[in-house]
Each structure stands twice: as C-alpha cells, then as structure tokens.
Short mmCIF file of C-alpha atoms in Angstrom, two decimals:
data_model
loop_
_atom_site.label_atom_id
_atom_site.label_comp_id
_atom_site.label_asym_id
_atom_site.label_seq_id
_atom_site.Cartn_x
_atom_site.Cartn_y
_atom_site.Cartn_z
CA MET P 880 104.27 -89.82 44.12
CA SER P 881 103.24 -90.16 47.78
CA ASP P 882 105.87 -90.64 50.46
CA ASN P 883 104.30 -93.99 51.46
CA ILE P 884 104.62 -95.47 47.97
CA PHE P 885 108.18 -94.23 47.64
CA GLU P 886 109.17 -95.71 51.01
CA LEU P 887 107.56 -99.04 50.08
CA LYS P 888 109.48 -99.19 46.79
CA LYS P 889 112.64 -98.18 48.64
CA THR P 890 112.15 -100.98 51.15
CA LYS P 891 111.75 -103.56 48.37
CA PHE P 892 114.86 -102.21 46.67
CA LEU P 893 116.91 -102.49 49.86
CA GLU P 894 115.70 -106.06 50.36
CA GLN P 895 116.79 -107.05 46.85
CA ARG P 896 120.14 -105.31 47.28
CA GLU P 897 120.84 -106.93 50.67
CA ASN P 898 119.96 -110.36 49.26
CA ASN P 899 122.29 -109.75 46.30
CA ASN P 900 119.40 -110.29 43.87
CA LEU P 901 120.30 -107.42 41.52
CA ALA P 902 122.52 -108.70 38.71
CA ASP P 903 125.35 -106.54 37.36
CA TYR P 904 125.33 -108.27 33.94
CA TYR P 905 122.87 -109.88 31.58
CA ASN P 906 123.51 -111.56 28.23
CA LYS P 907 121.11 -109.60 26.01
CA THR P 908 121.24 -111.32 22.62
CA HIS P 909 118.34 -109.42 21.03
CA THR P 910 117.02 -105.89 21.21
CA VAL P 911 113.29 -105.59 21.84
CA GLU P 912 112.78 -104.59 18.20
CA GLN P 913 114.62 -107.72 17.07
CA VAL P 914 112.48 -109.88 19.36
CA ALA P 915 109.31 -108.35 17.90
CA SER P 916 110.44 -109.33 14.39
CA LEU P 917 111.04 -113.02 15.19
CA LYS P 918 108.81 -115.88 14.08
CA GLU P 919 106.66 -118.07 16.28
CA GLY P 920 108.64 -120.98 17.73
CA ALA P 921 112.01 -119.20 17.91
CA LYS P 922 113.83 -120.47 21.02
CA GLY P 923 116.69 -119.37 23.23
CA ILE P 924 115.73 -115.71 22.87
CA SER P 925 117.26 -113.42 25.48
CA THR P 926 116.38 -109.74 25.86
CA ALA P 927 116.38 -107.10 28.58
CA GLY P 928 114.72 -103.77 29.30
CA ARG P 929 112.27 -101.86 31.46
CA ILE P 930 108.80 -103.14 32.39
CA VAL P 931 106.34 -100.43 31.31
CA ALA P 932 103.03 -102.32 31.63
CA MET P 933 101.94 -105.42 33.53
CA ARG P 934 98.72 -107.33 34.24
CA THR P 935 98.11 -110.59 36.10
CA MET P 936 95.24 -112.97 35.41
CA GLY P 937 95.28 -115.92 37.80
CA LYS P 938 98.29 -118.08 36.98
CA ILE P 939 99.42 -116.06 33.98
CA LEU P 940 101.06 -112.65 33.72
CA PHE P 941 101.53 -110.43 30.69
CA ALA P 942 103.92 -107.48 30.60
CA HIS P 943 105.50 -105.14 28.08
CA ILE P 944 109.27 -104.80 28.14
CA TYR P 945 110.78 -101.65 26.63
CA ASP P 946 114.12 -100.48 25.30
CA PHE P 947 114.85 -97.58 22.93
CA SER P 948 114.20 -99.79 19.91
CA GLY P 949 110.57 -100.46 20.92
CA LYS P 950 108.28 -102.62 23.06
CA VAL P 951 107.34 -106.28 23.03
CA GLN P 952 104.99 -108.41 25.13
CA ILE P 953 106.29 -111.12 27.47
CA CYS P 954 104.33 -113.82 29.25
CA VAL P 955 105.12 -115.56 32.54
CA ARG P 956 103.04 -118.67 33.45
CA LYS P 957 102.82 -120.61 36.68
CA THR P 958 103.81 -124.17 35.83
CA GLU P 959 103.99 -127.32 37.94
CA ASP P 960 107.67 -127.96 37.24
CA ALA P 961 108.84 -124.35 37.95
CA PRO P 962 106.17 -122.39 39.86
CA GLU P 963 108.83 -120.11 41.36
CA VAL P 964 109.44 -118.39 38.00
CA PHE P 965 105.92 -116.94 38.14
CA GLU P 966 105.70 -116.50 41.92
CA ASN P 967 108.99 -114.61 42.21
CA PHE P 968 108.10 -112.37 39.28
CA VAL P 969 104.78 -111.41 40.90
CA ALA P 970 106.43 -110.88 44.28
CA HIS P 971 109.48 -108.86 43.20
CA VAL P 972 108.87 -107.12 39.84
CA SER P 973 106.98 -103.85 39.49
CA ILE P 974 106.32 -101.46 36.62
CA GLY P 975 109.49 -99.49 35.87
CA ASP P 976 111.91 -102.24 36.96
CA PHE P 977 114.66 -103.51 34.68
CA ILE P 978 114.69 -107.24 33.99
CA GLY P 979 116.34 -109.73 31.68
CA ALA P 980 114.19 -112.52 30.24
CA GLU P 981 114.87 -115.66 28.21
CA GLY P 982 112.39 -117.94 26.46
CA GLU P 983 110.66 -118.80 23.20
CA MET P 984 108.27 -116.96 20.91
CA PHE P 985 104.57 -117.76 20.58
CA VAL P 986 101.43 -116.01 19.39
CA THR P 987 98.59 -115.32 21.82
CA LYS P 988 94.89 -115.93 21.10
CA THR P 989 94.60 -112.24 20.23
CA GLY P 990 97.36 -112.60 17.64
CA GLU P 991 100.13 -110.79 19.48
CA LEU P 992 103.69 -112.11 19.14
CA THR P 993 104.94 -112.76 22.67
CA LEU P 994 108.03 -114.03 24.46
CA ARG P 995 107.12 -116.92 26.79
CA VAL P 996 109.55 -116.49 29.69
CA GLY P 997 111.36 -119.60 30.90
CA SER P 998 113.79 -117.72 33.15
CA TRP P 999 114.31 -114.11 34.15
CA GLN P 1000 116.63 -111.94 36.22
CA LEU P 1001 115.91 -108.75 38.16
CA LEU P 1002 118.49 -106.16 37.13
CA ASN P 1003 117.37 -103.04 39.03
CA LYS P 1004 114.34 -101.56 40.79
CA CYS P 1005 112.47 -98.37 39.91
CA LEU P 1006 111.80 -96.33 43.06
CA ARG P 1007 109.50 -93.75 41.47
CA THR P 1008 106.21 -94.33 39.67
CA LEU P 1009 106.27 -93.91 35.90
CA PRO P 1010 103.70 -91.58 34.27
CA GLU P 1011 100.37 -93.04 33.22
CA LYS P 1012 101.00 -95.06 30.05
CA TYR P 1013 98.04 -94.04 27.88
CA HIS P 1014 98.60 -90.29 28.03
CA GLY P 1015 102.39 -90.21 28.44
CA ILE P 1016 103.76 -86.85 29.57
CA GLU P 1017 101.71 -83.93 28.31
CA ASP P 1018 103.28 -81.10 30.32
CA ILE P 1019 105.86 -79.43 28.05
CA GLU P 1020 108.26 -78.38 30.80
CA THR P 1021 108.29 -81.89 32.30
CA ARG P 1022 109.06 -83.35 28.87
CA TYR P 1023 112.11 -81.08 28.55
CA ARG P 1024 113.25 -81.29 32.16
CA GLN P 1025 112.82 -85.08 32.50
CA ARG P 1026 113.53 -86.12 28.93
CA TYR P 1027 114.27 -89.70 30.02
CA LEU P 1028 110.62 -90.09 31.07
CA ASP P 1029 109.42 -88.38 27.91
CA ILE P 1030 111.35 -90.87 25.77
CA ILE P 1031 110.11 -93.85 27.78
CA MET P 1032 106.46 -92.84 27.61
CA ASN P 1033 106.06 -90.98 24.31
CA GLN P 1034 106.53 -92.75 20.99
CA GLU P 1035 106.61 -89.42 19.14
CA SER P 1036 109.65 -88.27 21.12
CA ARG P 1037 111.46 -91.55 20.48
CA ASP P 1038 110.77 -91.18 16.78
CA VAL P 1039 112.21 -87.63 16.72
CA PHE P 1040 115.48 -88.68 18.30
CA LYS P 1041 115.78 -91.82 16.19
CA LYS P 1042 115.36 -89.63 13.14
CA ARG P 1043 117.92 -87.13 14.45
CA PHE P 1044 120.49 -89.90 14.93
CA GLU P 1045 119.75 -91.15 11.41
CA ILE P 1046 120.12 -87.62 9.96
CA VAL P 1047 123.57 -87.20 11.49
CA LYS P 1048 124.67 -90.68 10.45
CA THR P 1049 123.43 -90.23 6.86
CA ILE P 1050 125.11 -86.85 6.40
CA ARG P 1051 128.37 -88.04 7.95
CA ARG P 1052 128.45 -91.07 5.65
CA TYR P 1053 127.71 -88.90 2.58
CA LEU P 1054 130.55 -86.52 3.44
CA GLU P 1055 133.01 -89.32 4.18
CA ASP P 1056 132.08 -91.10 0.94
CA SER P 1057 132.75 -87.79 -0.84
CA GLY P 1058 136.29 -87.58 0.51
CA TYR P 1059 135.78 -85.31 3.54
CA LEU P 1060 137.83 -85.68 6.74
CA GLU P 1061 136.12 -85.19 10.13
CA VAL P 1062 138.19 -82.95 12.41
CA GLU P 1063 137.84 -81.30 15.84
CA THR P 1064 138.46 -77.61 16.53
CA PRO P 1065 138.58 -75.62 19.81
CA ILE P 1066 135.45 -74.78 21.78
CA LEU P 1067 137.35 -72.34 23.99
CA GLN P 1068 138.73 -69.48 21.90
CA THR P 1069 140.28 -66.07 22.54
CA THR P 1070 138.46 -64.21 19.74
CA PRO P 1071 134.83 -64.69 18.66
CA SER P 1072 134.96 -65.29 14.93
CA GLY P 1073 133.19 -67.09 12.11
CA ALA P 1074 129.73 -65.52 12.48
CA LEU P 1075 127.88 -62.35 13.43
CA ALA P 1076 126.80 -63.25 16.97
CA ARG P 1077 127.13 -62.30 20.62
CA PRO P 1078 129.42 -64.81 22.43
CA PHE P 1079 129.47 -66.36 25.90
CA PHE P 1080 132.49 -65.34 27.97
CA THR P 1081 134.43 -67.42 30.48
CA HIS P 1082 137.75 -67.35 32.32
CA HIS P 1083 140.54 -69.91 31.86
CA ASN P 1084 142.05 -70.25 35.33
CA ALA P 1085 145.22 -72.15 34.38
CA LEU P 1086 146.22 -69.67 31.66
CA ASP P 1087 144.62 -66.70 33.45
CA ILE P 1088 143.01 -65.41 30.26
CA GLU P 1089 139.51 -64.43 29.20
CA CYS P 1090 137.97 -66.80 26.65
CA VAL P 1091 134.83 -67.06 24.60
CA MET P 1092 132.81 -70.16 23.76
CA ARG P 1093 132.98 -70.66 20.02
CA ILE P 1094 130.21 -69.16 17.94
CA ALA P 1095 131.38 -71.10 14.86
CA CYS P 1096 134.21 -73.40 13.81
CA GLU P 1097 134.68 -71.73 10.43
CA THR P 1098 138.03 -69.98 10.81
CA TYR P 1099 139.71 -73.08 12.27
CA LEU P 1100 138.35 -75.37 9.57
CA LYS P 1101 139.74 -73.01 6.95
CA ARG P 1102 143.12 -73.20 8.67
CA CYS P 1103 142.89 -76.96 8.12
CA ILE P 1104 142.31 -76.25 4.43
CA GLY P 1105 145.41 -74.04 4.47
CA ALA P 1106 147.32 -76.97 5.98
CA GLY P 1107 146.52 -79.06 2.90
CA MET P 1108 143.38 -80.94 3.95
CA ASP P 1109 141.30 -80.54 0.80
CA LYS P 1110 137.91 -81.36 2.36
CA VAL P 1111 137.04 -81.15 6.07
CA PHE P 1112 133.91 -81.17 8.25
CA GLU P 1113 132.90 -80.95 11.90
CA PHE P 1114 129.69 -81.47 13.86
CA ALA P 1115 130.44 -78.59 16.23
CA ARG P 1116 128.69 -77.71 19.46
CA SER P 1117 128.41 -73.91 19.22
CA PHE P 1118 127.27 -71.18 21.59
CA ARG P 1119 125.67 -67.79 20.87
CA ASN P 1120 124.38 -65.57 23.68
CA GLU P 1121 121.31 -64.37 21.82
CA GLY P 1122 117.53 -64.37 22.13
CA ILE P 1123 115.52 -67.56 22.45
CA SER P 1124 112.70 -68.55 20.13
CA ALA P 1125 110.87 -71.58 18.78
CA THR P 1126 113.63 -72.06 16.18
CA HIS P 1127 116.65 -70.67 18.01
CA LEU P 1128 118.72 -71.81 21.00
CA GLN P 1129 121.92 -70.45 22.51
CA ASP P 1130 123.75 -73.79 22.45
CA PHE P 1131 123.29 -75.84 19.32
CA THR P 1132 124.93 -78.31 16.94
CA MET P 1133 126.29 -76.81 13.73
CA LEU P 1134 127.66 -78.91 10.88
CA GLU P 1135 130.27 -77.04 8.85
CA PHE P 1136 132.16 -78.45 5.88
CA TYR P 1137 134.66 -76.92 3.45
CA ALA P 1138 136.10 -77.97 0.09
CA SER P 1139 139.24 -76.67 -1.61
CA TYR P 1140 139.10 -75.52 -5.24
CA TRP P 1141 135.29 -75.23 -5.23
CA ASN P 1142 133.10 -72.12 -5.49
CA SER P 1143 129.55 -71.46 -4.31
CA ASP P 1144 128.05 -72.78 -7.56
CA THR P 1145 129.93 -76.08 -7.24
CA MET P 1146 128.94 -76.34 -3.59
CA ARG P 1147 125.29 -75.56 -4.31
CA LYS P 1148 125.10 -78.58 -6.63
CA PHE P 1149 126.78 -80.74 -3.97
CA VAL P 1150 124.35 -79.55 -1.27
CA GLU P 1151 121.36 -80.26 -3.50
CA GLY P 1152 122.60 -83.81 -4.05
CA MET P 1153 123.34 -84.32 -0.35
CA MET P 1154 119.97 -82.99 0.83
CA ARG P 1155 118.02 -85.00 -1.70
CA ASP P 1156 119.94 -88.14 -0.65
CA LEU P 1157 119.12 -87.36 2.98
CA ILE P 1158 115.40 -86.93 2.29
CA GLU P 1159 115.21 -90.16 0.29
CA LYS P 1160 116.99 -92.16 2.98
CA ILE P 1161 114.98 -90.69 5.89
CA PHE P 1162 111.53 -90.75 4.28
CA GLY P 1163 111.91 -93.18 1.39
CA SER P 1164 110.57 -90.52 -1.00
CA VAL P 1165 111.37 -86.99 -2.22
CA LYS P 1166 107.75 -85.91 -1.68
CA VAL P 1167 106.98 -85.51 2.02
CA THR P 1168 104.59 -83.77 4.39
CA LEU P 1169 106.24 -81.37 6.85
CA SER P 1170 104.14 -79.55 9.45
CA GLY P 1171 101.02 -80.23 7.40
CA LYS P 1172 102.49 -78.87 4.17
CA GLU P 1173 103.27 -80.93 1.07
CA ILE P 1174 106.96 -80.43 0.24
CA ASP P 1175 108.38 -81.66 -3.06
CA PHE P 1176 112.17 -82.13 -3.11
CA SER P 1177 112.22 -83.45 -6.69
CA GLY P 1178 113.21 -81.53 -9.80
CA GLU P 1179 115.47 -78.49 -9.98
CA TRP P 1180 115.13 -76.21 -6.96
CA PRO P 1181 114.45 -72.53 -7.79
CA VAL P 1182 117.09 -69.86 -7.18
CA HIS P 1183 116.12 -66.36 -5.94
CA GLU P 1184 118.33 -63.28 -5.77
CA TYR P 1185 118.28 -61.73 -2.30
CA SER P 1186 117.72 -58.05 -3.18
CA ASP P 1187 115.08 -58.89 -5.81
CA LEU P 1188 113.14 -61.01 -3.32
CA VAL P 1189 113.18 -58.31 -0.62
CA LYS P 1190 112.12 -55.66 -3.16
CA LYS P 1191 109.22 -57.82 -4.37
CA ASP P 1192 107.94 -58.47 -0.86
CA SER P 1193 108.56 -55.06 0.74
CA GLY P 1194 108.77 -52.55 -2.09
CA ILE P 1195 112.22 -51.48 -0.84
CA ASP P 1196 115.24 -51.66 -3.12
CA ILE P 1197 118.10 -52.28 -0.68
CA THR P 1198 120.64 -51.57 -3.42
CA LYS P 1199 119.52 -47.92 -3.40
CA TYR P 1200 119.34 -47.42 0.37
CA THR P 1201 122.85 -48.35 1.45
CA THR P 1202 123.07 -46.53 4.79
CA ARG P 1203 121.32 -47.51 7.99
CA GLU P 1204 119.62 -44.09 8.17
CA SER P 1205 118.14 -44.18 4.64
CA LEU P 1206 117.06 -47.82 4.95
CA SER P 1207 115.48 -47.15 8.36
CA GLU P 1208 113.46 -44.28 6.88
CA GLN P 1209 112.17 -46.51 4.07
CA ILE P 1210 111.16 -49.29 6.47
CA LYS P 1211 109.23 -46.78 8.59
CA ALA P 1212 107.68 -45.19 5.49
CA LYS P 1213 106.39 -48.61 4.40
CA ASN P 1214 105.00 -49.13 7.92
CA ILE P 1215 106.96 -52.38 8.33
CA ARG P 1216 107.58 -53.35 11.95
CA LEU P 1217 110.68 -55.44 12.44
CA ASP P 1218 111.03 -57.96 15.24
CA ASP P 1219 114.33 -56.36 16.31
CA ASP P 1220 114.99 -52.88 17.71
CA ILE P 1221 115.69 -50.95 14.51
CA GLN P 1222 117.69 -48.26 16.32
CA SER P 1223 120.34 -50.75 17.46
CA LEU P 1224 120.80 -52.50 14.11
CA SER P 1225 123.62 -52.01 11.63
CA TRP P 1226 122.65 -51.73 7.96
CA ALA P 1227 123.45 -55.42 7.38
CA ASN P 1228 121.41 -56.63 10.35
CA MET P 1229 118.57 -54.29 9.38
CA VAL P 1230 118.46 -55.85 5.90
CA ASP P 1231 118.52 -59.30 7.46
CA SER P 1232 115.68 -58.44 9.84
CA LEU P 1233 113.65 -56.99 6.95
CA TYR P 1234 114.12 -60.14 4.87
CA LYS P 1235 113.09 -62.36 7.78
CA LYS P 1236 109.97 -60.28 8.28
CA VAL P 1237 108.65 -59.94 4.73
CA SER P 1238 110.18 -62.73 2.62
CA ARG P 1239 111.37 -65.78 4.54
CA PRO P 1240 107.94 -66.97 5.79
CA LYS P 1241 106.76 -67.26 2.16
CA LEU P 1242 109.54 -69.63 1.04
CA ILE P 1243 107.82 -72.97 1.64
CA GLN P 1244 109.08 -75.22 -1.16
CA PRO P 1245 112.84 -76.05 -1.39
CA CYS P 1246 114.76 -73.12 -2.88
CA PHE P 1247 118.09 -71.33 -2.90
CA LEU P 1248 118.72 -67.67 -2.10
CA ILE P 1249 121.81 -66.07 -3.67
CA LYS P 1250 123.67 -62.74 -4.12
CA TYR P 1251 123.90 -61.35 -0.60
CA PRO P 1252 125.18 -57.80 0.08
CA VAL P 1253 128.86 -57.92 1.04
CA GLU P 1254 128.17 -56.35 4.45
CA MET P 1255 126.11 -59.40 5.47
CA ALA P 1256 128.88 -61.97 5.03
CA PRO P 1257 132.26 -60.66 6.27
CA LEU P 1258 134.02 -63.96 5.49
CA ALA P 1259 132.61 -64.54 1.99
CA ARG P 1260 134.33 -63.85 -1.34
CA ARG P 1261 133.18 -60.85 -3.37
CA ASN P 1262 131.39 -61.60 -6.61
CA SER P 1263 133.80 -61.11 -9.52
CA LYS P 1264 131.17 -59.25 -11.60
CA ASN P 1265 129.73 -57.03 -8.84
CA SER P 1266 131.87 -56.36 -5.79
CA ASN P 1267 128.84 -55.14 -3.80
CA TYR P 1268 127.73 -58.77 -3.49
CA VAL P 1269 129.29 -61.98 -2.23
CA ASP P 1270 129.07 -65.49 -3.72
CA PHE P 1271 126.71 -66.71 -1.02
CA PHE P 1272 123.66 -68.97 -0.94
CA GLN P 1273 121.10 -70.27 1.51
CA PHE P 1274 118.86 -73.31 1.21
CA LEU P 1275 115.37 -72.91 2.66
CA VAL P 1276 112.41 -75.20 3.28
CA ASN P 1277 109.09 -74.32 4.90
CA GLY P 1278 110.23 -70.78 5.70
CA VAL P 1279 113.34 -71.89 7.57
CA GLU P 1280 116.99 -71.49 6.59
CA LEU P 1281 118.60 -74.92 6.69
CA VAL P 1282 121.89 -74.28 4.90
CA LYS P 1283 124.23 -71.29 4.60
CA ALA P 1284 127.15 -71.49 2.20
CA TYR P 1285 129.50 -69.34 0.19
CA SER P 1286 132.71 -69.02 -1.72
CA GLU P 1287 135.16 -68.24 1.05
CA LEU P 1288 137.16 -65.05 1.17
CA VAL P 1289 140.84 -65.98 0.73
CA ASP P 1290 142.20 -62.45 0.13
CA PRO P 1291 143.89 -61.38 3.41
CA LEU P 1292 143.86 -57.66 2.48
CA ASP P 1293 140.14 -57.69 1.70
CA GLN P 1294 139.54 -59.71 4.88
CA ARG P 1295 141.35 -57.14 7.03
CA GLU P 1296 139.28 -54.32 5.52
CA ARG P 1297 136.07 -56.16 6.33
CA PHE P 1298 137.21 -56.88 9.88
CA GLU P 1299 137.89 -53.17 10.28
CA GLU P 1300 134.37 -52.37 9.01
CA GLN P 1301 133.03 -54.84 11.56
CA MET P 1302 134.99 -53.08 14.30
CA GLN P 1303 133.36 -49.79 13.31
CA ALA P 1304 129.95 -51.46 13.64
CA ARG P 1305 130.92 -52.67 17.13
CA GLU P 1306 131.88 -49.13 18.09
CA HIS P 1307 128.38 -48.04 17.05
CA GLY P 1308 126.79 -50.54 19.41
CA ASP P 1309 126.52 -53.71 17.29
CA ASP P 1310 127.79 -56.31 19.78
CA GLU P 1311 127.28 -59.10 17.22
CA ALA P 1312 129.87 -57.66 14.81
CA MET P 1313 133.21 -59.47 14.56
CA PRO P 1314 136.40 -58.17 16.17
CA ILE P 1315 139.65 -58.40 14.24
CA ASP P 1316 141.04 -61.95 14.41
CA GLU P 1317 144.79 -61.44 13.94
CA GLU P 1318 145.68 -65.13 14.23
CA TYR P 1319 143.25 -66.01 11.46
CA LEU P 1320 144.61 -63.20 9.30
CA THR P 1321 148.13 -64.53 9.83
CA ALA P 1322 147.05 -67.96 8.64
CA MET P 1323 145.36 -66.41 5.60
CA GLU P 1324 148.47 -64.39 4.79
CA HIS P 1325 150.35 -67.69 4.44
CA GLY P 1326 147.96 -68.50 1.57
CA PHE P 1327 144.63 -70.34 1.17
CA PRO P 1328 143.43 -72.10 -1.99
CA PRO P 1329 139.95 -71.28 -3.37
CA ILE P 1330 137.41 -72.59 -0.83
CA ALA P 1331 133.65 -73.11 -0.63
CA GLY P 1332 132.04 -73.71 2.76
CA VAL P 1333 128.67 -74.74 4.23
CA GLY P 1334 126.94 -74.40 7.61
CA ILE P 1335 123.89 -76.48 8.61
CA GLY P 1336 122.09 -76.25 11.94
CA ILE P 1337 121.42 -79.88 12.84
CA ASP P 1338 118.80 -79.04 15.48
CA ARG P 1339 116.84 -76.84 13.07
CA LEU P 1340 117.18 -79.38 10.26
CA THR P 1341 115.80 -82.10 12.55
CA MET P 1342 112.98 -79.78 13.64
CA ILE P 1343 111.85 -79.19 10.08
CA LEU P 1344 112.15 -82.80 8.93
CA CYS P 1345 110.33 -84.10 12.01
CA GLY P 1346 107.61 -81.43 11.93
CA CYS P 1347 108.37 -80.26 15.47
CA GLU P 1348 106.83 -77.00 16.71
CA ASN P 1349 109.78 -76.08 18.92
CA ILE P 1350 113.49 -76.65 18.44
CA LYS P 1351 113.71 -77.91 22.04
CA ASP P 1352 111.78 -80.97 20.89
CA THR P 1353 114.92 -82.03 18.98
CA ILE P 1354 117.36 -81.52 21.89
CA LEU P 1355 117.78 -84.34 24.37
CA PHE P 1356 118.40 -82.04 27.34
CA PRO P 1357 117.65 -78.37 26.56
CA LEU P 1358 118.81 -75.79 29.10
CA LEU P 1359 116.02 -74.69 31.47
CA ARG P 1360 115.86 -72.41 34.45
CA PRO P 1361 116.03 -74.19 37.83
CA HIS P 1362 112.72 -75.22 39.42
CA SER P 1363 112.68 -72.06 41.55
CA HIS P 1364 112.13 -70.09 38.32
CA SER P 1365 109.64 -72.53 36.78
CA GLN P 1366 106.94 -69.91 36.35
CA GLU P 1367 109.35 -67.68 34.46
CA GLU P 1368 110.34 -70.63 32.29
CA LYS P 1369 106.76 -70.95 31.09
CA ALA P 1370 106.68 -67.33 29.92
CA PRO P 1371 106.06 -66.83 26.16
CA GLU P 1372 109.16 -67.12 24.05
CA LYS P 1373 110.47 -64.18 22.03
CA PRO P 1374 109.78 -63.97 18.28
CA VAL P 1375 112.07 -65.81 15.88
CA LYS P 1376 115.21 -63.83 15.01
#
C-alpha cells in the first residue's frame, strides 16, 4: 500500500475519531449468516461486520458485509426523506471498515437477498487496503503470517477453521456424554515424560529451576486416575523440539483421554464409535473424499499386526533382528533408505522409521495397527500372552496416524525397568528417550487401577479431514521466522518423521 493512500486513510480515521463518530457499542441482533437465511420482508434486522466489497450506481449503493459466519449484501439508497443516510455512507465508509446496519430484507432484480439499510453506524476505520477480493491471498507465507487477512479473504480457510472448531466441540461432547471429566495439567514440568520426544527447555526465575515444556500430559492424567477419577481427558497444548514437516509441528494440540478398568480392546471399540460419530456429524456421511481419495468409514475396520505388516512391506522380520546393529544391517542389505540418520537411532526408533518408510503410506482406508514391540511404548502394558509386545493400537487414515492408544502400564517395577532401559538409550545418544520420572513412579507405587489411554493430534486430524496439504493450514497462527529470515522460511520443509 502506498504511503499516500495510507496517509489519506489515516486522516479520515483521525477526523472520525476527533468528531466522536466511532461507536464503542452496537446492538447486533443477527449474525451475517442469520441475516442471509431470513425471508423477504423481515424488518428490524440489525447486523454488524466488515465491508469487503462496495459499488455505487448513482443514488444507490450495494456492499457486502462480512463476519466469520459469512457474507451478505446490503443496499443503501438516497431517499428524499433521509438523503444523509446515503450521503454520509458514501463520504465516510470505505472497504475494510466496520459498520453496524439496521433495516429490512428485500430481493433485488437479480434475485439476491439483501438488507435495505435504514440506519447505520460507523464502528471503526480500516487504515490498510485489503487484498484483491477475487483472488484472495495466494502467497503461502502471507496466509500464515497474516492469518486474519487469509480468513477474511479466503472461504477455504474459513471452512477449515469452522470444521476444526466443530471437530473439537463434537469430540468434547462425545467424551462428556460418555462420563469423562475434562481436567488441566501442567505445561511447565521438571521431567520430560509421556512420549519419546526432544523437549523445549526454559528457566523458572521465581523457583530458580530448569523446566521443560510438556511433551505430553499422559503421566499427570494417569495420576488423576490414581486419585479416583475414572475417566479423564484434556485438550493439551504440547511442545516437542523436533523436525518440521508437512504433517508435523513443534507446538501442537494433543487430545488425551484415559479410562479406568478398560484395556486396549475395550478402548479400540470406543475409539471406533467416537470416530465414526465424528465423521457422520462433520460430513453427514461415513463415505467421504479426503485429498482426492474415496474413504469409507463404514463396516468393521481391519486390524493389522505391526511386525507382520513391516515384514510384508520390507521383507524384514523385526522379531528376529532385535538389536540395532542386526536390524541396521538388514535395512542396508534390503537397500532401504530411511528418512532419519540410521546411525543415531535406537532399535525402537529404527523400527518406527522403517515402518513409516515402507508401510504407513499404503494404509489409505481406515484401519487399526496392533501388537507393538515393547521397546516402542515405554508406558504401555505388556501383552499377557507375549511379553515382547505391548497392548497398543494406532488408528490410521490416508497414510496418517490419527490415534495412538494402549493398555497402560500400571506395574511400578516394570515401569522402573523400562525407564532404566530408556536411560541407557539416552546414554547412547538418543535424546528422545525418556529420563526416569521419580515423581510419577511414586504415584504409581501408591497403586493404579487397570487403565486404557488414547492420544489424538487435533491439528493432524483436522488436516486429514479437511484435505489440507500442510498442517500449518489448520493452525490459526503457526510459528514463523521473523521477516528478516523470510527467504529461509520459504526453504523446502524436511521429510515427514
């Protein structure tokens, strides 16, 4: 925007402010969406929003007023009994300004439902020019950096965030109706726990201690279970200092929920019911198109065993190669190139990277993955028939993991042994392995009931259900480098982890 245009808009703004013409309140009785659903002849209709388009034809003016619910046309005419309504609008209102308008509904000659304005009020001026309305904002970085403009100008972006809000609301209602309590757990913690991930570190000045930003809320939610809360959940903002990709961000929203006296089989049935309910409420059908692929959520979803799937897709039987050295040799012998540095990976992370390379992209239709090696889930309960596996499952759609869940480990002696194994992995350079969490062990030693737990990445779930190409498209304000590093920001993103 040129300096001259900005200064002109600024001058008009100052004039309105000095004349006390900017109202601090307006009685908005209808959202724009509600106005657009009214019938011709409805009177006394009051709405408010931003002017996003305007055209004048002699003594009549048409404009579109916008709020997050949608857009609707308004009409201002120059009449003999109140010419100032039209004249003041033309003189003082520009595209981008906020106004309140009251009037009655009519249908134009072109058939468009319109609010005929009898009175209006200027609420605030827009000093900068909005993007061109027909093309919206096409530059990706601008859409992320100035999300408010992206939402104003792009219907697709509005639809994504409306759907995200509906996803959260639908899941929350389903959990509450199923007897779950919503709780809040600490973001600042002294020990990173609940997941295999690299944390963010910070310093607590008042307590003079080093803290980490939580990587998961799992261990605190299970303490709630130990306190007698049978079912709990949290939409938790979580932080993992890891690589960035089209499906992975360092700060994200994770839903976790836990139920006493359930196991992974019971929870898998609950998750299937919850996800099918979500799909039906969001799309109105269990058969949907996601990213150009036909996805059918009806029927019974198939269940795959983890080691069998990896063996089928890679030719490597991970149950036979149980050391990082032997597994690494097999991966190299099969000429499989992992996306991660194989030399820095523990056996568990190597298996995970192999699965993500050869198997996960092929899992398009809804399915469950079960029987994970015990090393890959340090907080999960061992399978009673084969202690080399844990009672763990994932739910996948379109090659993306949407749900992780398992029967929780409630044996404090077994838990301590697994923490110690994780510490050994850390000593060998795996900075994502868990340290020993003594406070959590103390809680567990006081006794936990049988527990099943679930984790769902809300950003990734929204991405898949909305058909977005990048997870940033589902985040209102994703973290970006400052403008001084804008060229670096546009560098290609790393592969999906």
